[in-house]
């Protein structure tokens, strides 16, 4: 394969019910930084039906061009028509790099596209950078270095794809910074028809049932009260929840409590959970293992409550309280409720 024939950085834009997923904006922003290093354009690839009007929003985050595949067969996500449509785009345009969000859709779509275009895929990346294929040889090609957790999050592996194109990766939501571009230019929109997509439909969708959660997604929360092994028992999450409610936030957890069955997987913060960037992260009874820090260290303010004064969590905390979190948290909640009552009166 002549890798020099492949140019440009493409981002698959995930949209559901004509609403672009947040991770797609994050990837366009990150793609802008990577593309600038390589002198590439950023191309957003938007699949769906009646979605062309969404294109203008992507320029705000750095997209130079938007390729739109608009077809009734793409109204609702289905594996086969989406795979075929995106494969046709990749084969025709020959991008050097293609990025996907590591969502349910992205994890389903990306490996199928990579298989059909006969290239590799690095899944669940937490870091992307451009560097030489051989960092010791500055005459070697500059390629994408894709970093992801491996062996249960115990090591970080950097993976290269030097001999095949495009270089493809799925990236975990919340990892990359979503940043608007100053004075964005209007993106060029290109319609890319793919004939016979309806023939690719191999399932009938009888009903779409949307599950609504009573709790907000931890990646959307401005304030998180997070529990570690130090909270002592699953019922103690109720204590943390009272504090979260008083602050207008929600609860999250370290991996240990999820593995113990104390709380749902979607509450997990860390390399093998979700990456969060709240305005305030209150770590209760969390020691601060590197796998957990990787998922929350970009929080605006970090408050640590731990009875072990040498816990690593204090090294990244803006404020620290040495003490039993099950004694500190109820008193903090009580004081917050008093302040709220005084404001009302």
Coordinates of N, CA and C in Angstrom, one line a residue, residues 39-126:
X39 N -1.0 19.6 8.4 CA -1.4 20.4 7.2 C -2.6 19.8 6.5
X40 N -3.5 19.2 7.2 CA -4.7 18.5 6.6 C -5.9 19.4 6.9
X41 N -6.9 19.1 6.1 CA -8.3 19.6 6.4 C -9.0 18.6 7.3
X42 N -9.9 19.1 8.1 CA -10.8 18.2 8.9 C -12.1 18.0 8.2
X43 N -12.4 16.8 7.9 CA -13.7 16.5 7.2 C -14.6 15.7 8.1
X44 N -15.8 16.3 8.3 CA -16.8 15.6 9.1 C -17.7 14.8 8.2
X45 N -18.0 13.5 8.6 CA -18.8 12.6 7.7 C -20.1 12.4 8.5
X46 N -21.2 12.9 7.9 CA -22.5 12.9 8.5 C -23.4 12.0 7.8
X47 N -23.9 11.0 8.4 CA -24.8 10.0 7.8 C -26.2 10.1 8.5
X48 N -27.3 10.0 7.7 CA -28.6 10.1 8.3 C -29.6 10.4 7.2
X49 N -30.8 10.9 7.6 CA -31.8 11.3 6.6 C -32.4 12.6 7.1
X50 N -32.3 13.6 6.2 CA -32.7 15.0 6.6 C -31.8 15.6 7.6
X51 N -30.5 15.4 7.4 CA -29.6 15.9 8.4 C -28.6 16.9 7.9
X52 N -28.8 17.3 6.6 CA -27.8 18.3 6.1 C -27.8 19.6 6.8
X53 N -28.9 20.0 7.4 CA -28.9 21.3 8.2 C -28.0 21.2 9.4
X54 N -27.6 20.0 9.9 CA -26.7 19.9 11.0 C -25.3 20.3 10.7
X55 N -25.0 20.4 9.4 CA -23.6 20.6 9.0 C -23.0 21.9 9.5
X56 N -23.8 23.0 9.5 CA -23.3 24.3 9.9 C -22.7 24.3 11.3
X57 N -23.2 23.4 12.2 CA -22.8 23.4 13.6 C -21.3 22.9 13.7
X58 N -20.9 22.1 12.7 CA -19.6 21.4 12.8 C -18.5 22.4 12.5
X59 N -18.7 23.4 11.7 CA -17.6 24.4 11.4 C -17.2 25.1 12.7
X60 N -18.1 25.3 13.6 CA -17.8 26.0 14.8 C -16.7 25.4 15.6
X61 N -16.5 24.1 15.5 CA -15.5 23.3 16.2 C -14.3 22.9 15.4
X62 N -14.3 23.4 14.1 CA -13.1 23.2 13.3 C -13.2 22.4 12.1
X63 N -14.4 22.0 11.7 CA -14.6 21.2 10.4 C -14.4 22.1 9.2
X64 N -13.6 21.7 8.3 CA -13.4 22.5 7.0 C -14.4 22.1 6.0
X65 N -14.8 20.8 6.1 CA -15.7 20.2 5.1 C -16.6 19.2 5.7
X66 N -17.8 19.1 5.2 CA -18.8 18.1 5.7 C -19.2 17.3 4.5
X67 N -19.0 16.0 4.6 CA -19.5 15.0 3.6 C -20.8 14.5 4.2
X68 N -21.9 14.6 3.4 CA -23.2 14.2 3.9 C -23.7 13.1 3.0
X69 N -24.0 11.9 3.7 CA -24.7 10.8 3.0 C -26.1 10.8 3.6
X70 N -27.0 11.4 2.8 CA -28.4 11.5 3.2 C -29.3 10.5 2.4
X71 N -29.9 9.6 3.2 CA -30.7 8.5 2.6 C -31.7 8.0 3.6
X72 N -32.9 7.7 3.1 CA -33.9 7.1 4.0 C -33.5 5.9 4.8
X73 N -32.6 5.1 4.1 CA -32.1 3.9 4.8 C -31.2 4.2 6.0
X74 N -30.8 5.5 6.1 CA -30.0 5.8 7.3 C -30.7 6.6 8.3
X75 N -32.0 6.6 8.3 CA -32.9 7.3 9.2 C -32.6 6.9 10.6
X76 N -32.5 5.6 10.9 CA -32.2 5.1 12.2 C -31.0 4.2 12.0
X77 N -30.1 4.3 13.0 CA -28.8 3.5 12.9 C -29.1 2.0 12.8
X78 N -28.6 1.5 11.7 CA -28.5 0.0 11.5 C -27.1 -0.3 11.0
X79 N -26.6 -1.4 11.4 CA -25.2 -1.7 11.2 C -24.8 -1.8 9.7
X80 N -25.6 -2.5 8.9 CA -25.2 -2.8 7.5 C -25.3 -1.6 6.6
X81 N -26.4 -0.8 6.6 CA -26.4 0.3 5.7 C -25.4 1.4 6.1
X82 N -25.2 1.6 7.4 CA -24.2 2.6 7.9 C -22.8 2.1 7.5
X83 N -22.5 0.8 7.7 CA -21.2 0.3 7.3 C -20.9 0.5 5.9
X84 N -21.9 0.2 5.0 CA -21.7 0.3 3.6 C -21.5 1.7 3.2
X85 N -22.3 2.6 3.7 CA -22.2 4.0 3.3 C -20.8 4.6 3.7
X86 N -20.4 4.4 4.9 CA -19.1 4.9 5.4 C -17.9 4.3 4.7
X87 N -18.0 3.0 4.4 CA -17.0 2.3 3.6 C -16.8 2.9 2.3
X88 N -17.9 3.2 1.6 CA -17.9 3.9 0.3 C -17.2 5.2 0.3
X89 N -17.5 6.0 1.4 CA -16.8 7.3 1.5 C -15.3 7.2 1.7
X90 N -14.9 6.2 2.6 CA -13.5 6.0 2.9 C -12.7 5.6 1.6
X91 N -13.3 4.6 0.9 CA -12.7 4.1 -0.3 C -12.5 5.1 -1.4
X92 N -13.5 6.0 -1.5 CA -13.5 7.0 -2.5 C -12.6 8.2 -2.2
X93 N -12.5 8.6 -0.9 CA -11.8 9.8 -0.5 C -10.4 9.5 0.0
X94 N -10.1 8.3 0.5 CA -8.8 7.9 0.9 C -8.2 8.9 2.0
X95 N -8.9 9.0 3.2 CA -8.4 9.8 4.3 C -7.2 9.0 4.9
X96 N -6.3 9.8 5.5 CA -5.2 9.3 6.3 C -5.6 8.8 7.7
X97 N -6.5 9.5 8.3 CA -7.0 9.2 9.6 C -8.5 9.3 9.7
X98 N -9.1 8.3 10.4 CA -10.5 8.4 10.6 C -10.8 8.1 12.1
X99 N -11.6 9.0 12.7 CA -11.9 8.9 14.2 C -13.3 8.7 14.4
X100 N -13.6 7.9 15.4 CA -15.0 7.5 15.8 C -15.1 7.8 17.3
X101 N -16.3 8.1 17.8 CA -16.5 8.1 19.3 C -16.7 6.6 19.7
X102 N -16.1 6.3 20.9 CA -16.2 4.9 21.4 C -17.6 4.8 22.2
X103 N -18.6 5.0 21.4 CA -20.0 4.8 21.9 C -20.5 3.5 21.4
X104 N -21.8 3.1 21.8 CA -22.3 1.9 21.3 C -22.4 1.8 19.8
X105 N -22.7 3.0 19.2 CA -22.7 3.0 17.7 C -21.3 3.0 17.1
X106 N -20.4 3.8 17.7 CA -19.0 3.8 17.2 C -18.3 2.5 17.3
X107 N -18.6 1.8 18.4 CA -17.9 0.5 18.7 C -18.5 -0.6 17.8
X108 N -19.7 -0.4 17.3 CA -20.3 -1.4 16.4 C -19.8 -1.1 14.9
X109 N -19.7 0.2 14.6 CA -19.5 0.6 13.2 C -18.0 0.5 12.8
X110 N -17.1 1.1 13.7 CA -15.7 1.2 13.4 C -15.0 -0.1 13.0
X111 N -15.2 -1.2 13.7 CA -14.4 -2.4 13.4 C -14.9 -3.0 12.0
X112 N -16.2 -2.8 11.7 CA -16.7 -3.3 10.4 C -16.1 -2.5 9.3
X113 N -16.1 -1.2 9.4 CA -15.5 -0.4 8.4 C -14.0 -0.7 8.2
X114 N -13.3 -0.8 9.3 CA -11.8 -1.1 9.2 C -11.6 -2.5 8.6
X115 N -12.5 -3.4 8.8 CA -12.3 -4.7 8.2 C -12.5 -4.7 6.7
X116 N -13.5 -3.9 6.3 CA -13.8 -3.8 4.8 C -12.8 -3.0 4.0
X117 N -12.1 -2.1 4.7 CA -11.1 -1.3 4.0 C -9.7 -1.9 4.3
X118 N -9.7 -3.0 5.0 CA -8.5 -3.7 5.3 C -7.4 -2.9 6.0
X119 N -7.7 -2.3 7.1 CA -6.8 -1.6 7.9 C -7.0 -1.9 9.4
X120 N -6.2 -1.4 10.2 CA -6.3 -1.7 11.7 C -7.2 -0.7 12.4
X121 N -7.5 -1.0 13.6 CA -8.3 -0.1 14.5 C -7.8 -0.2 15.9
X122 N -7.6 1.0 16.5 CA -7.3 1.0 17.9 C -8.5 1.5 18.7
X123 N -9.0 0.7 19.6 CA -10.3 1.0 20.3 C -10.1 1.6 21.6
X124 N -11.0 2.5 22.0 CA -11.1 3.1 23.3 C -9.9 3.9 23.6
X125 N -9.4 4.8 22.7 CA -8.3 5.6 23.0 C -8.6 6.7 24.0
X126 N -7.5 7.0 24.7 CA -7.6 8.1 25.7 C -6.7 9.3 25.3

